[in-house]
């Protein structure tokens, strides 16, 4: 019954040549790619577009309109991954470009994903004993210089305040690129005895790094993140803390974001400027490039020695504290887009989706409207009460078909359709975002509250695991085990990740980067059994490393 | 029974001359006032301090220790309000000074108050139709210059980034002092039609104003705030929005912070740089100075004209949008401290207190310990389950008396004491922070879960209204109705607020400021009935204004 009422997803993908007399989307897209302000309202439900006359067959007209609107919006992912990414961000209204090169405005829909990440993390951080606080963002330049490798790593990307209140400053101020230095400056004042330890804090803030090549969410001049900072009495505690936090990130990635990251340790070359060890989670994007999605650093005593952060231990001896820092950022939103999205746009994991279910009322005749709207309002109320994030799109400026595509493009995991015949039979139709066509639809779900609620929750759970399953298969089919440098080069040239035993030098690692564009993403925590021979040198190796091109 | 067991609050206030061989608190306090990093851990439960031998009578020893510790920490409020304020902030570990002049580190306990403010506001903002988002903090200098009064108001306090990535920038960047300019730059790209309106957003961010005279929370070089920004199709809608948001702030102040603010309109002289109208909430601090605790601006078309933020109305005409902006900041935390605190330290309204109830176990003999600790753990569990924010202070490094004072100083609204006799009788003792001595104590409250939970919730409610009642009486007894400039001068010279009819010129208003130090805080929304004669000119006046010295 529904097939006759609505266009199938397949029909929506057929080409169209009609024009609606609006500004050319092709130009809009090109603007976007050139990092100039895009006209991001192009696909907004609020923007003006004339509706076809109501006398015409509604289904047929929406079919053709949808095709036209659809075709003009998003570059197919398979055709140009980068263009697709930027189109999704613009059209789903996740972000926009700020007026200063490389800066990003995070729009409400994108920010809501970030808020979902914050909500989850804040609970986990507090459960693991951390408190939120706030350190100032202006750091005296001299602080940055105190830790040798830190200044080397960060000085090329600093933004400097040199004028304040109309006067040239005596000491220029660094706009926080990360806060280890100012954190240590304060810790020296708060830590005296072993009883002051561990000191475990976190802050949610903006940070600035003067990046030359930027990309929304993935690498921007200013971004949002959380940075955890802890101080401990022993190196073991610091190591455990750094491992605990990379584990929190890993669980978040799997369970909330449905991203099967690979957790491991960075090589010395790739370790954070100032850390003794960096742990990382590496995610495979849809174009098979790696995204470093979160890091946790064991800082050892590097910063505490540079700043004199000491405590008196139980034996009355002065010791430098052992520290960690760890962060995830708005880059994670980019990771979600690039892991799950498809040609139709964004695809959000239900646990992080700002809207988990969209309800679309469908009617042809005016007489049908009241019944349908009343039914959809009840369904909305029911789901909202059940704690589901739900949106009822009952605007009359757009056709149902247009709405189907719009909310698919916005990545809403589940759609509920209610038409006059559904109202008569007391049922609804449910469509999964992640399974196109009839296969993803269930017809005749009862509107009976307990049935509908259970069904929607089940479907959301199914989608959540299905996204993780799909991403895991994709990841696993794109990692190649390699035993020689030739095999590594061949895997990388095919766009895949290469995993192989590695005990070669930093120079060899840099050579791989120069010759293949790939870097060691990590030595995974999960290691294969058995003896290993370094793929580069033929010497014994203790671990396999993963090599990949990355963002 | 309890009187014998524990020192009365009165006895805790008696003078002491003993010394504990720790660094002189007097020096610490002086450091603090000189805006140098204070040793804020001085009163921390975690810091090292030797305990008296357990053989001595515990009650007597804690009496004398408490006196000594107490005396050294906080300057009495009545003696020096400013010193008291800084002492409270340092000792309650609310904040500390950052390394750059005028910057502030918000410590976990202070930040938790800010988080409570955020949690409440976020719900209200979303209920009233606003979405959170994020605008970049770097604003091209040319933007600031576009709105004439805006640049005049803000240019003296700007921090400028002139170097990025090692290079001198072509255009210097302003570190966001407020975001109206960049918001309008973006709004021009998102707003096309009346269907795009209203556009209602908010962001929680840091802002920078190069203030010369700073004070923690009240006025700092960098602070945290939320700034709401909206665009509307009509001036009426903008006016209603600006009024709605000052109403949200007013309710928050009364219902959550227990601060009886006076809401009203700013005079033209005191209106925000770029607004047509500024609404404000003005709070009376414990020293009777006024604190502007939140503002909501009707921006009219000032920014939309400067930036060309236009929409096509229903008749196809292009119009500039009508806008508002509104903000509260970490300054509010300062307002809470200065409204409710007393000689013993901080006093927090239960609804915003990070810890609403502290439980102190009390035992003398080792045999009593297990029973007492097990009872306090049950009480903690019970209250936590009931949604009460509770802390069990079972550390053994400090005596009960020390803990009493410590948590009083931290402003925890309610204390539960459990000793061996309470365990035997299955009851607890409850003490109110806001009512000193026996009057604030209730003995023999049953530990039976439903009884105890109800009693604690009642007490918290009582404290919440009692704080508001007390602050309201204080406010009302310190506002003087004046009919002439002489009466105004006399009221101000007594440190009070003056309320009188006003229709005089801007020049007259500035003269009052010059001659008395007081400014018009607002024309209150609540106006007395009857004809009014301007206190300065004798001309008819439509409204009374409130004059006061302010922070």
Tab-separated table of C-alpha atoms in Angstrom, chain B residues 83-401:
chain	number	residue	atom	x	y	z
B	83	UNK	CA	39.601	41.347	52.016
B	84	UNK	CA	36.855	39.012	53.217
B	85	UNK	CA	35.744	38.415	49.610
B	86	UNK	CA	39.245	37.526	48.456
B	87	UNK	CA	39.821	35.340	51.508
B	88	UNK	CA	36.620	33.418	50.881
B	89	UNK	CA	37.547	32.832	47.256
B	90	UNK	CA	41.006	31.607	48.202
B	91	UNK	CA	40.045	29.494	51.178
B	92	UNK	CA	36.924	27.945	49.722
B	93	UNK	CA	39.067	27.202	46.659
B	94	UNK	CA	36.664	28.880	44.280
B	95	UNK	CA	39.302	30.517	42.126
B	96	UNK	CA	42.918	31.518	41.915
B	97	UNK	CA	44.895	34.100	39.995
B	98	UNK	CA	46.251	33.212	36.570
B	99	UNK	CA	49.802	34.121	35.587
B	100	UNK	CA	48.648	36.992	33.351
B	101	UNK	CA	47.491	40.079	35.264
B	102	UNK	CA	43.738	40.119	35.763
B	103	UNK	CA	43.120	36.532	34.668
B	104	UNK	CA	41.458	33.947	36.869
B	105	UNK	CA	41.651	30.193	37.236
B	106	UNK	CA	38.232	28.850	38.170
B	107	UNK	CA	38.840	25.929	40.509
B	108	UNK	CA	36.573	22.866	40.653
B	109	UNK	CA	34.407	24.112	43.522
B	110	UNK	CA	33.799	27.477	41.864
B	111	UNK	CA	33.343	25.870	38.474
B	112	UNK	CA	30.705	23.520	39.869
B	113	UNK	CA	28.605	26.572	40.810
B	114	UNK	CA	28.991	27.816	37.240
B	115	UNK	CA	27.953	24.371	35.950
B	116	UNK	CA	24.801	24.550	38.111
B	117	UNK	CA	24.012	27.925	36.546
B	118	UNK	CA	24.623	26.464	33.080
B	119	UNK	CA	22.427	23.449	33.714
B	120	UNK	CA	19.480	25.609	34.749
B	121	UNK	CA	19.940	28.150	31.975
B	122	UNK	CA	20.384	25.581	29.222
B	123	UNK	CA	16.997	24.104	30.038
B	124	UNK	CA	15.341	27.534	30.066
B	125	UNK	CA	17.051	28.638	26.861
B	126	UNK	CA	15.931	25.510	25.048
B	127	UNK	CA	12.394	25.798	26.439
B	128	UNK	CA	12.220	29.302	25.032
B	129	UNK	CA	13.311	28.111	21.584
B	130	UNK	CA	17.049	28.763	21.494
B	131	UNK	CA	19.784	26.429	20.214
B	132	UNK	CA	23.379	26.355	21.328
B	133	UNK	CA	26.108	26.821	18.749
B	134	UNK	CA	29.628	28.237	18.443
B	135	UNK	CA	31.050	31.317	16.725
B	136	UNK	CA	34.833	31.720	16.341
B	137	UNK	CA	36.534	33.952	18.862
B	138	UNK	CA	38.762	35.780	16.389
B	139	UNK	CA	36.988	38.739	14.824
B	140	UNK	CA	38.532	40.843	12.052
B	141	UNK	CA	39.248	44.289	13.450
B	142	UNK	CA	37.248	45.890	10.657
B	143	UNK	CA	34.068	44.220	11.968
B	144	UNK	CA	34.309	46.021	15.292
B	145	UNK	CA	34.531	49.344	13.481
B	146	UNK	CA	31.286	48.856	11.568
B	147	UNK	CA	28.874	49.848	14.338
B	148	UNK	CA	29.860	53.322	15.512
B	149	UNK	CA	28.907	53.228	19.183
B	150	UNK	CA	30.088	49.631	19.471
B	151	UNK	CA	33.659	50.458	18.462
B	152	UNK	CA	33.622	53.479	20.764
B	153	UNK	CA	32.498	51.320	23.685
B	154	UNK	CA	34.814	48.407	23.132
B	155	UNK	CA	37.991	49.604	21.441
B	156	UNK	CA	39.760	50.631	24.675
B	157	UNK	CA	39.471	47.098	26.069
B	158	UNK	CA	40.466	44.948	23.126
B	159	UNK	CA	43.106	42.235	23.060
B	160	UNK	CA	44.600	41.957	19.585
B	161	UNK	CA	46.246	39.017	17.864
B	162	UNK	CA	48.814	40.421	15.465
B	163	UNK	CA	51.002	37.365	14.847
B	164	UNK	CA	49.844	33.951	13.665
B	165	UNK	CA	51.963	30.979	12.660
B	166	UNK	CA	55.119	33.086	13.031
B	167	UNK	CA	53.942	35.828	10.658
B	168	UNK	CA	52.624	39.330	11.136
B	169	UNK	CA	48.949	39.251	10.138
B	170	UNK	CA	47.628	41.497	7.389
B	171	UNK	CA	44.575	42.351	9.460
B	172	UNK	CA	44.822	42.248	13.216
B	173	UNK	CA	42.267	40.075	14.956
B	174	UNK	CA	40.183	40.990	17.954
B	175	UNK	CA	39.814	38.337	20.643
B	176	UNK	CA	36.031	38.279	21.139
B	177	UNK	CA	34.870	40.852	23.730
B	178	UNK	CA	31.268	40.038	22.672
B	179	UNK	CA	30.009	38.604	19.388
B	180	UNK	CA	27.363	40.870	17.848
B	181	UNK	CA	29.597	41.708	14.891
B	182	UNK	CA	30.610	38.199	13.889
B	183	UNK	CA	27.068	36.984	14.587
B	184	UNK	CA	25.708	39.510	12.111
B	185	UNK	CA	28.341	38.608	9.559
B	186	UNK	CA	27.059	35.019	9.712
B	187	UNK	CA	23.378	35.930	9.978
B	188	UNK	CA	23.598	37.747	6.628
B	189	UNK	CA	24.449	34.373	5.091
B	190	UNK	CA	21.710	32.386	6.811
B	191	UNK	CA	18.797	34.809	6.729
B	192	UNK	CA	17.068	35.347	3.408
B	193	UNK	CA	13.337	35.202	3.945
B	194	UNK	CA	10.879	35.861	6.763
B	195	UNK	CA	10.685	32.072	6.939
B	196	UNK	CA	14.250	32.035	8.288
B	197	UNK	CA	13.079	34.128	11.260
B	198	UNK	CA	13.130	34.192	14.175
B	199	UNK	CA	16.704	32.917	14.397
B	200	UNK	CA	17.484	32.287	18.060
B	201	UNK	CA	20.874	31.011	19.205
B	202	UNK	CA	23.133	31.013	22.210
B	203	UNK	CA	26.749	30.179	22.959
B	204	UNK	CA	28.695	29.392	26.148
B	205	UNK	CA	32.157	30.829	25.648
B	206	UNK	CA	35.094	32.763	27.010
B	207	UNK	CA	35.368	36.476	26.307
B	208	UNK	CA	38.206	38.939	26.764
B	209	UNK	CA	38.083	42.561	27.873
B	210	UNK	CA	41.275	44.322	28.769
B	211	UNK	CA	40.099	45.665	32.127
B	212	UNK	CA	42.532	47.669	34.198
B	213	UNK	CA	40.973	47.110	37.634
B	214	UNK	CA	40.120	43.481	38.112
B	215	UNK	CA	38.558	41.414	40.872
B	216	UNK	CA	37.974	37.652	40.774
B	217	UNK	CA	34.606	36.741	39.213
B	218	UNK	CA	33.413	40.360	39.246
B	219	UNK	CA	35.718	41.804	36.614
B	220	UNK	CA	38.436	39.765	34.970
B	221	UNK	CA	40.408	40.134	31.800
B	222	UNK	CA	38.929	36.893	30.523
B	223	UNK	CA	35.621	35.510	31.752
B	224	UNK	CA	33.073	32.872	30.855
B	225	UNK	CA	29.541	33.702	29.834
B	226	UNK	CA	26.651	32.780	27.648
B	227	UNK	CA	25.623	35.185	24.956
B	228	UNK	CA	22.259	34.815	23.279
B	229	UNK	CA	21.724	36.337	19.845
B	230	UNK	CA	18.411	36.538	18.058
B	231	UNK	CA	17.005	38.061	14.876
B	232	UNK	CA	13.340	38.854	14.322
B	233	UNK	CA	11.019	40.154	11.632
B	234	UNK	CA	9.436	42.903	13.739
B	235	UNK	CA	10.526	45.346	16.458
B	236	UNK	CA	7.771	44.034	18.736
B	237	UNK	CA	9.143	40.513	18.592
B	238	UNK	CA	12.646	41.748	19.409
B	239	UNK	CA	11.349	43.782	22.341
B	240	UNK	CA	9.404	40.793	23.652
B	241	UNK	CA	12.417	38.554	23.327
B	242	UNK	CA	14.669	41.003	25.193
B	243	UNK	CA	12.066	41.239	27.950
B	244	UNK	CA	11.536	37.477	28.027
B	245	UNK	CA	15.235	36.863	28.581
B	246	UNK	CA	15.635	39.435	31.358
B	247	UNK	CA	12.673	37.673	32.917
B	248	UNK	CA	14.472	34.300	32.658
B	249	UNK	CA	17.455	35.883	34.420
B	250	UNK	CA	15.244	37.465	37.075
B	251	UNK	CA	13.554	34.177	37.878
B	252	UNK	CA	16.907	32.462	38.030
B	253	UNK	CA	18.208	35.081	40.459
B	254	UNK	CA	15.210	34.799	42.781
B	255	UNK	CA	14.480	31.081	42.552
B	256	UNK	CA	17.933	29.547	42.202
B	257	UNK	CA	20.466	32.068	43.501
B	258	UNK	CA	18.176	33.541	46.179
B	259	UNK	CA	19.228	37.001	45.051
B	260	UNK	CA	16.379	39.550	45.031
B	261	UNK	CA	17.553	41.507	42.011
B	262	UNK	CA	15.783	44.597	40.789
B	263	UNK	CA	14.958	44.313	37.110
B	264	UNK	CA	14.614	47.371	34.962
B	265	UNK	CA	15.838	49.434	32.045
B	266	UNK	CA	19.208	51.133	31.849
B	267	UNK	CA	19.451	54.873	31.272
B	268	UNK	CA	20.669	55.996	27.866
B	269	UNK	CA	24.098	56.725	29.341
B	270	UNK	CA	24.389	53.198	30.712
B	271	UNK	CA	22.976	51.385	27.665
B	272	UNK	CA	25.159	48.757	25.950
B	273	UNK	CA	27.358	50.074	23.154
B	274	UNK	CA	25.229	49.314	20.107
B	275	UNK	CA	21.836	48.697	21.728
B	276	UNK	CA	18.709	50.817	21.571
B	277	UNK	CA	17.648	49.564	24.992
B	278	UNK	CA	19.343	47.586	27.736
B	279	UNK	CA	17.417	45.696	30.402
B	280	UNK	CA	19.300	44.711	33.517
B	281	UNK	CA	19.062	42.904	36.812
B	282	UNK	CA	20.782	44.751	39.643
B	283	UNK	CA	21.746	42.965	42.840
B	284	UNK	CA	22.671	44.499	46.190
B	285	UNK	CA	25.863	43.007	47.587
B	286	UNK	CA	26.638	42.627	51.301
B	287	UNK	CA	28.515	45.939	51.245
B	288	UNK	CA	25.462	47.535	49.606
B	289	UNK	CA	27.226	48.163	46.312
B	290	UNK	CA	25.220	47.231	43.242
B	291	UNK	CA	26.251	44.423	40.938
B	292	UNK	CA	24.923	44.333	37.387
B	293	UNK	CA	24.204	40.617	37.278
B	294	UNK	CA	22.757	40.139	33.801
B	295	UNK	CA	21.690	42.202	30.814
B	296	UNK	CA	19.402	41.795	27.834
B	297	UNK	CA	19.673	44.196	24.926
B	298	UNK	CA	17.205	45.236	22.300
B	299	UNK	CA	19.637	46.004	19.480
B	300	UNK	CA	16.991	47.386	17.144
B	301	UNK	CA	18.440	47.511	13.648
B	302	UNK	CA	21.802	48.957	14.679
B	303	UNK	CA	23.867	45.910	13.813
B	304	UNK	CA	21.647	44.690	10.975
B	305	UNK	CA	22.049	48.067	9.249
B	306	UNK	CA	25.807	48.067	9.843
B	307	UNK	CA	26.164	44.545	8.442
B	308	UNK	CA	23.288	44.490	5.965
B	309	UNK	CA	21.408	41.677	7.704
B	310	UNK	CA	18.223	41.689	5.648
B	311	UNK	CA	15.264	39.465	4.898
B	312	UNK	CA	12.458	39.452	2.379
B	313	UNK	CA	9.181	40.008	4.177
B	314	UNK	CA	5.810	38.485	3.305
B	315	UNK	CA	5.183	41.286	0.818
B	316	UNK	CA	8.454	40.681	-0.966
B	317	UNK	CA	10.114	43.771	0.541
B	318	UNK	CA	13.699	43.706	1.830
B	319	UNK	CA	13.976	44.726	5.496
B	320	UNK	CA	16.684	44.770	8.111
B	321	UNK	CA	16.152	42.304	10.938
B	322	UNK	CA	15.440	43.384	14.527
B	323	UNK	CA	17.833	41.890	17.026
B	324	UNK	CA	18.551	41.131	20.646
B	325	UNK	CA	21.503	39.887	22.649
B	326	UNK	CA	21.667	38.886	26.311
B	327	UNK	CA	24.239	37.530	28.696
B	328	UNK	CA	25.097	36.367	32.146
B	329	UNK	CA	28.624	35.521	33.152
B	330	UNK	CA	30.859	34.032	35.822
B	331	UNK	CA	30.370	37.403	37.548
B	332	UNK	CA	27.180	35.857	38.893
B	333	UNK	CA	29.299	33.573	41.076
B	334	UNK	CA	30.800	36.703	42.632
B	335	UNK	CA	27.260	37.965	43.207
B	336	UNK	CA	26.338	34.797	45.072
B	337	UNK	CA	29.414	35.054	47.298
B	338	UNK	CA	28.821	38.725	48.094
B	339	UNK	CA	25.078	38.375	48.695
B	340	UNK	CA	25.002	35.472	51.121
B	341	UNK	CA	28.442	35.064	52.673
B	342	UNK	CA	29.186	35.888	56.303
B	343	UNK	CA	32.129	36.025	58.684
B	344	UNK	CA	32.427	32.238	58.572
B	345	UNK	CA	32.823	32.256	54.804
B	346	UNK	CA	30.701	31.252	51.887
B	347	UNK	CA	26.974	30.519	52.191
B	348	UNK	CA	25.503	28.834	49.146
B	349	UNK	CA	21.833	28.641	48.173
B	350	UNK	CA	20.917	24.937	48.218
B	351	UNK	CA	19.749	24.911	44.601
B	352	UNK	CA	23.191	25.915	43.311
B	353	UNK	CA	25.411	24.367	45.978
B	354	UNK	CA	27.810	21.748	44.550
B	355	UNK	CA	27.450	19.994	47.910
B	356	UNK	CA	24.057	20.433	49.566
B	357	UNK	CA	24.666	18.226	52.566
B	358	UNK	CA	27.901	17.246	54.280
B	359	UNK	CA	27.922	14.285	56.642
B	360	UNK	CA	30.427	14.267	59.505
B	361	UNK	CA	30.994	11.040	61.436
B	362	UNK	CA	32.036	11.550	65.039
B	363	UNK	CA	33.612	8.998	67.331
B	364	UNK	CA	35.972	8.975	70.292
B	365	UNK	CA	36.858	5.339	70.855
B	366	UNK	CA	38.040	2.937	68.204
B	367	UNK	CA	35.162	0.627	69.103
B	368	UNK	CA	32.686	3.287	68.017
B	369	UNK	CA	34.202	3.872	64.609
B	370	UNK	CA	32.705	0.978	62.645
B	371	UNK	CA	29.155	1.661	63.739
B	372	UNK	CA	29.401	5.387	63.048
B	373	UNK	CA	31.018	4.972	59.649
B	374	UNK	CA	28.506	2.374	58.598
B	375	UNK	CA	25.623	4.651	59.643
B	376	UNK	CA	27.053	7.650	57.788
B	377	UNK	CA	27.612	5.558	54.682
B	378	UNK	CA	23.932	4.492	54.750
B	379	UNK	CA	22.805	8.080	55.212
B	380	UNK	CA	24.974	9.138	52.294
B	381	UNK	CA	23.611	6.394	50.076
B	382	UNK	CA	20.040	7.240	51.011
B	383	UNK	CA	20.407	10.954	50.265
B	384	UNK	CA	22.316	10.358	47.051
B	385	UNK	CA	19.574	8.076	45.811
B	386	UNK	CA	17.078	10.814	46.653
B	387	UNK	CA	18.953	13.113	44.250
B	388	UNK	CA	20.632	15.208	46.913
B	389	UNK	CA	24.224	16.298	46.334
B	390	UNK	CA	25.959	14.897	49.374
B	391	UNK	CA	29.518	14.579	50.652
B	392	UNK	CA	30.630	12.227	53.399
B	393	UNK	CA	33.771	13.603	55.012
B	394	UNK	CA	35.184	10.480	56.641
B	395	UNK	CA	38.818	11.457	56.321
B	396	UNK	CA	40.836	10.731	59.433
B	397	UNK	CA	43.352	13.501	59.047
B	398	UNK	CA	40.985	16.077	60.496
B	399	UNK	CA	38.859	16.340	63.608
B	400	UNK	CA	35.083	16.788	63.435
B	401	UNK	CA	35.376	20.348	64.713
